[in-house]
Tab-separated table of C-alpha atoms in Angstrom:
chain	number	residue	atom	x	y	z
A	61	MET	CA	33.696	-7.295	19.564
A	62	ARG	CA	34.490	-8.698	16.170
A	63	LEU	CA	31.376	-10.821	16.299
A	64	ILE	CA	29.235	-7.871	17.292
A	65	ASP	CA	30.731	-5.742	14.510
A	66	LYS	CA	30.177	-8.569	12.056
A	67	VAL	CA	26.521	-8.928	13.072
A	68	ARG	CA	26.023	-5.145	12.911
A	69	GLU	CA	27.540	-5.069	9.465
A	70	VAL	CA	25.292	-7.900	8.199
A	71	VAL	CA	22.199	-6.231	9.687
A	72	THR	CA	22.978	-2.839	8.173
A	73	VAL	CA	23.735	-4.218	4.698
A	74	PRO	CA	20.114	-3.898	3.414
A	75	VAL	CA	20.018	-0.208	4.325
A	76	SER	CA	23.473	0.647	2.996
A	77	PRO	CA	23.510	3.060	0.062
A	78	LYS	CA	24.638	0.315	-2.219
A	79	TYR	CA	21.732	-2.023	-1.504
A	80	LEU	CA	19.056	0.413	-0.368
A	81	ARG	CA	17.262	0.483	-3.748
A	82	ILE	CA	17.282	-3.311	-3.973
A	83	SER	CA	15.885	-3.563	-0.467
A	84	THR	CA	13.112	-1.103	-1.335
A	85	ILE	CA	12.220	-3.047	-4.479
A	86	LEU	CA	11.944	-6.250	-2.465
A	87	ILE	CA	9.771	-4.480	0.097
A	88	ALA	CA	7.538	-3.086	-2.675
A	89	ILE	CA	7.099	-6.561	-4.186
A	90	TYR	CA	6.305	-7.985	-0.772
A	91	LYS	CA	3.772	-5.269	-0.083
A	92	VAL	CA	2.124	-5.741	-3.494
A	93	LEU	CA	1.692	-9.454	-2.838
A	94	ILE	CA	0.304	-8.876	0.620
A	95	ALA	CA	-2.098	-6.182	-0.648
A	96	HIS	CA	-3.407	-8.485	-3.401
A	97	VAL	CA	-3.918	-11.325	-0.918
A	98	LEU	CA	-5.839	-8.977	1.379
A	99	LEU	CA	-7.952	-7.717	-1.544
A	100	PHE	CA	-8.730	-11.290	-2.642
A	101	ILE	CA	-9.837	-12.190	0.886
A	102	MET	CA	-12.095	-9.149	1.076
A	103	LEU	CA	-13.599	-9.847	-2.375
A	104	LEU	CA	-14.183	-13.482	-1.390
A	105	GLY	CA	-15.860	-12.471	1.846
A	106	LEU	CA	-17.971	-9.894	-0.022
A	107	ALA	CA	-19.108	-12.524	-2.538
A	108	HIS	CA	-20.174	-14.890	0.295
A	109	ALA	CA	-21.920	-12.049	2.149
A	110	GLU	CA	-23.915	-11.100	-0.974
A	111	GLU	CA	-24.878	-14.720	-1.538
A	112	MET	CA	-25.942	-14.996	2.075
A	113	SER	CA	-28.026	-11.852	1.772
A	114	ALA	CA	-29.690	-13.167	-1.379
A	115	ILE	CA	-30.549	-16.501	0.317
A	116	LEU	CA	-31.860	-14.660	3.341
A	117	GLY	CA	-34.106	-12.515	1.123
A	118	ALA	CA	-35.485	-15.640	-0.534
A	119	ASP	CA	-36.188	-17.231	2.874
A	120	ILE	CA	-37.981	-14.118	4.073
A	121	ALA	CA	-40.191	-14.107	1.000
A	122	ASP	CA	-40.984	-17.837	1.495
A	123	GLN	CA	-41.850	-17.178	5.117
A	124	LYS	CA	-44.280	-14.395	4.186
A	125	GLU	CA	-45.923	-16.617	1.613
A	126	ARG	CA	-46.269	-19.467	4.139
A	127	GLU	CA	-47.877	-17.152	6.712
A	128	GLU	CA	-50.710	-16.493	4.298
A	129	TYR	CA	-51.827	-20.127	4.486
A	130	VAL	CA	-50.739	-21.219	7.985
A	131	TYR	CA	-51.665	-19.484	11.187
A	132	ILE	CA	-48.604	-18.636	13.322
A	133	PRO	CA	-48.904	-17.041	16.807
A	134	THR	CA	-47.664	-13.468	17.049
A	135	ASN	CA	-46.551	-11.222	19.889
A	136	ALA	CA	-48.060	-7.914	20.997
A	137	LYS	CA	-46.505	-6.125	18.019
A	138	GLY	CA	-47.962	-8.592	15.541
A	139	GLU	CA	-44.602	-10.231	14.761
A	140	THR	CA	-43.980	-13.908	14.715
A	141	MET	CA	-40.894	-15.578	16.108
A	142	ASN	CA	-39.599	-16.248	12.586
A	143	GLN	CA	-40.082	-12.645	11.640
A	144	LEU	CA	-37.988	-11.508	14.598
A	145	ARG	CA	-35.220	-14.009	13.664
A	146	PHE	CA	-35.262	-12.940	10.038
A	147	LYS	CA	-35.237	-9.287	11.065
A	148	SER	CA	-32.179	-9.823	13.251
A	149	ALA	CA	-30.495	-11.871	10.499
A	150	ALA	CA	-31.198	-9.185	7.893
A	151	SER	CA	-29.737	-6.489	10.103
A	152	LEU	CA	-26.604	-8.582	10.705
A	153	ALA	CA	-26.247	-9.290	7.008
A	154	SER	CA	-26.593	-5.599	6.155
A	155	VAL	CA	-23.909	-4.564	8.658
A	156	THR	CA	-21.642	-7.325	7.345
A	157	LEU	CA	-22.078	-6.153	3.814
A	158	TYR	CA	-21.312	-2.546	4.677
A	159	MET	CA	-18.167	-3.538	6.578
A	160	LEU	CA	-16.995	-5.712	3.705
A	161	TYR	CA	-17.654	-2.930	1.183
A	162	VAL	CA	-15.591	-0.540	3.304
A	163	GLY	CA	-12.868	-3.160	3.710
A	164	THR	CA	-12.780	-3.833	-0.011
A	165	THR	CA	-12.460	-0.141	-0.771
A	166	LEU	CA	-9.574	0.261	1.694
A	167	ALA	CA	-7.929	-2.856	0.340
A	168	THR	CA	-8.192	-1.444	-3.211
A	169	ILE	CA	-6.648	1.825	-2.084
A	170	TYR	CA	-3.861	-0.090	-0.428
A	171	VAL	CA	-3.217	-2.128	-3.579
A	172	LEU	CA	-2.987	1.042	-5.683
A	173	SER	CA	-0.594	2.662	-3.161
A	174	CYS	CA	1.592	-0.458	-3.143
A	175	LEU	CA	1.682	-0.474	-6.955
A	176	GLY	CA	2.648	3.160	-6.844
A	177	LEU	CA	5.451	2.305	-4.454
A	178	LEU	CA	6.743	-0.356	-6.786
A	179	ILE	CA	6.537	1.870	-9.870
A	180	GLY	CA	8.154	4.731	-8.027
A	181	THR	CA	11.005	2.496	-6.850
A	182	LEU	CA	11.636	1.105	-10.319
A	183	ARG	CA	11.483	4.471	-12.001
A	184	ASN	CA	13.076	6.483	-9.188
A	185	ARG	CA	9.989	8.749	-8.856
A	186	HIS	CA	9.780	9.890	-5.242
A	187	GLU	CA	6.278	11.380	-5.628
A	188	PHE	CA	4.849	7.880	-6.022
A	189	PHE	CA	6.065	7.012	-2.529
A	190	ILE	CA	3.823	9.489	-0.703
A	191	PRO	CA	0.439	7.633	-1.011
A	192	TRP	CA	1.932	4.372	0.264
A	193	MET	CA	3.784	6.085	3.145
A	194	VAL	CA	0.548	7.787	4.296
A	195	VAL	CA	-1.605	4.695	3.898
A	196	ASP	CA	0.852	2.380	5.531
A	197	PHE	CA	1.481	4.800	8.408
A	198	PHE	CA	-2.226	4.950	9.300
A	199	GLY	CA	-2.552	1.223	8.636
A	200	THR	CA	0.211	0.479	11.174
A	201	LEU	CA	-1.472	2.724	13.762
A	202	ILE	CA	-4.871	1.051	13.186
A	203	SER	CA	-3.414	-2.468	13.322
A	204	ALA	CA	-1.511	-1.659	16.528
A	205	SER	CA	-4.682	-0.234	18.094
A	206	VAL	CA	-6.630	-3.347	17.108
A	207	MET	CA	-3.916	-5.560	18.612
A	208	ILE	CA	-4.073	-3.629	21.874
A	209	ALA	CA	-7.858	-3.700	21.983
A	210	VAL	CA	-7.932	-7.468	21.323
A	211	GLY	CA	-5.143	-7.991	23.864
A	212	TYR	CA	-7.325	-6.581	26.689
A	213	ASN	CA	-9.934	-9.215	25.843
A	214	LYS	CA	-9.278	-12.595	27.448
A	215	VAL	CA	-10.659	-14.407	24.433
A	216	ALA	CA	-7.342	-13.807	22.649
A	217	TYR	CA	-5.464	-15.920	25.215
A	218	TYR	CA	-7.484	-19.123	24.692
A	219	GLY	CA	-5.255	-20.428	21.855
A	220	ILE	CA	-1.954	-18.921	22.928
A	221	GLY	CA	-0.482	-17.467	26.057
A	222	GLN	CA	-0.451	-13.857	26.987
A	223	TRP	CA	3.278	-13.351	26.525
A	224	GLN	CA	3.191	-15.132	23.200
A	225	TYR	CA	0.402	-12.850	21.975
A	226	TRP	CA	2.094	-9.670	23.021
A	227	GLY	CA	5.432	-10.884	21.644
A	228	PHE	CA	3.827	-11.573	18.272
A	229	CYS	CA	2.177	-8.118	18.238
A	230	ALA	CA	5.457	-6.415	19.105
A	231	VAL	CA	7.392	-8.331	16.440
A	232	MET	CA	4.787	-7.492	13.725
A	233	THR	CA	4.597	-3.858	14.723
A	234	ALA	CA	8.381	-3.496	14.782
A	235	PHE	CA	8.641	-5.222	11.430
A	236	ASN	CA	6.134	-2.783	9.843
A	237	ILE	CA	7.982	0.178	11.383
A	238	VAL	CA	11.319	-1.002	10.074
A	239	ILE	CA	9.919	-1.490	6.584
A	240	TRP	CA	8.375	1.998	6.651
A	241	MET	CA	11.653	3.526	7.839
A	242	VAL	CA	13.645	1.800	5.047
A	243	VAL	CA	11.249	3.093	2.399
A	244	ARG	CA	11.347	6.561	3.935
A	245	MET	CA	15.189	6.445	3.856
A	246	PHE	CA	15.137	5.647	0.126
A	247	TYR	CA	12.481	8.297	-0.425
A	248	LYS	CA	14.676	10.977	1.223
A	249	ASN	CA	17.587	9.854	-0.979
A	250	LEU	CA	15.484	10.239	-4.103
A	251	VAL	CA	14.324	13.689	-3.006
A	252	HIS	CA	17.903	14.736	-2.382
A	253	MET	CA	19.027	13.419	-5.769
A	254	THR	CA	16.158	15.219	-7.491
A	255	LYS	CA	17.232	18.495	-5.954
A	256	LEU	CA	20.790	17.980	-7.231
A	257	ARG	CA	19.645	17.068	-10.701
A	258	GLU	CA	19.083	19.894	-13.131
A	259	VAL	CA	18.123	19.798	-16.754
A	260	ALA	CA	19.230	22.496	-19.103
A	261	VAL	CA	18.793	22.819	-22.868
A	262	VAL	CA	21.260	24.788	-24.921
A	263	ALA	CA	21.324	25.756	-28.579
A	264	ILE	CA	24.767	25.116	-30.040
A	265	PRO	CA	25.560	26.947	-33.341
A	266	CYS	CA	26.471	24.441	-35.996
A	267	PRO	CA	26.716	26.101	-39.480
A	268	SER	CA	26.279	23.815	-42.423
A	269	PRO	CA	28.475	24.166	-45.510
A	270	GLY	CA	27.183	26.612	-48.106
A	271	SER	CA	24.381	27.950	-45.913
A	272	LYS	CA	23.988	31.633	-45.128
A	273	GLN	CA	21.841	30.978	-42.059
A	274	ILE	CA	23.258	29.524	-38.953
A	275	PRO	CA	21.227	26.430	-37.991
A	276	TYR	CA	21.104	25.299	-34.432
A	277	HIS	CA	21.715	21.822	-33.166
A	278	PHE	CA	19.793	21.328	-29.969
A	279	ARG	CA	21.168	19.276	-27.148
A	280	LYS	CA	19.729	18.297	-23.789
A	281	GLU	CA	22.159	18.677	-20.927
A	282	ASN	CA	21.716	16.606	-17.799
A	283	MET	CA	23.545	17.176	-14.539
A	284	HIS	CA	23.627	14.227	-12.174
A	285	LEU	CA	25.416	13.343	-8.989
A	286	SER	CA	28.073	10.688	-9.202
A	287	ASP	CA	31.012	9.550	-7.096
A	288	GLY	CA	33.189	12.349	-8.489
A	289	GLY	CA	30.623	15.110	-7.992
A	290	LEU	CA	28.340	16.751	-10.579
A	291	LYS	CA	28.768	15.426	-14.119
A	292	HIS	CA	27.508	16.846	-17.372
A	293	ILE	CA	26.095	14.649	-20.083
A	294	LEU	CA	24.911	15.957	-23.461
A	295	PHE	CA	22.187	14.122	-25.300
A	296	ASP	CA	21.578	14.840	-28.999
A	297	SER	CA	18.069	16.042	-29.783
A	298	ASN	CA	16.479	17.786	-32.717
A	299	GLU	CA	13.104	18.414	-31.033
A	300	ALA	CA	11.913	22.009	-31.032
A	301	ASN	CA	10.564	21.549	-27.521
A	302	TYR	CA	14.133	21.775	-26.218
A	303	LEU	CA	14.407	25.366	-27.323
A	304	VAL	CA	14.563	27.781	-24.375
């Protein structure tokens, strides 16, 4: 029992209130790195696809120029074998480019959401968490759907066994869910703290010597939740914006 309690205590340390913010910061850094790697891969693939499309266009132009001087047999539609091949290759290149453009756009959105998560964690701004939580939620659903679809294809079992594949998919999905739940827990804590935090500005009379008018010294009063309950802190400020 002591061993089980010790293991449970070690496992729950990252989600304890004391270390929850640190865990969320580490998760945000990890997600930012993964998102940038994904964006780099998509940009690299897009660059290669555009180069492939340019080379294909040049080959098609050369083929048309060659057909003006050399007779090449055609089919009933007046198309040569090379024209059919180039047509199929151009269609495949176009589809590949569209998919890579969509993937690059999604990767960019994911990078921005991860950066928002990191900034929101560092600055304790819960509204920055929402884009990442939405994007990562749907991303986890899509990745799980792709894993299931690939799992029903026997091609996935050529390199590894069936149980190894499904075990890997289960571990990755569970890992993403745990990360999302940890971030959601910290998000709920921030929302709760924001509701308990109030900002009030009061004008405190502070007459100066020899003055007939009573000047006001403005102070900004913050209420925050601490171990002993709500505490009041006064910050000196002479800005007129604090007047209410």
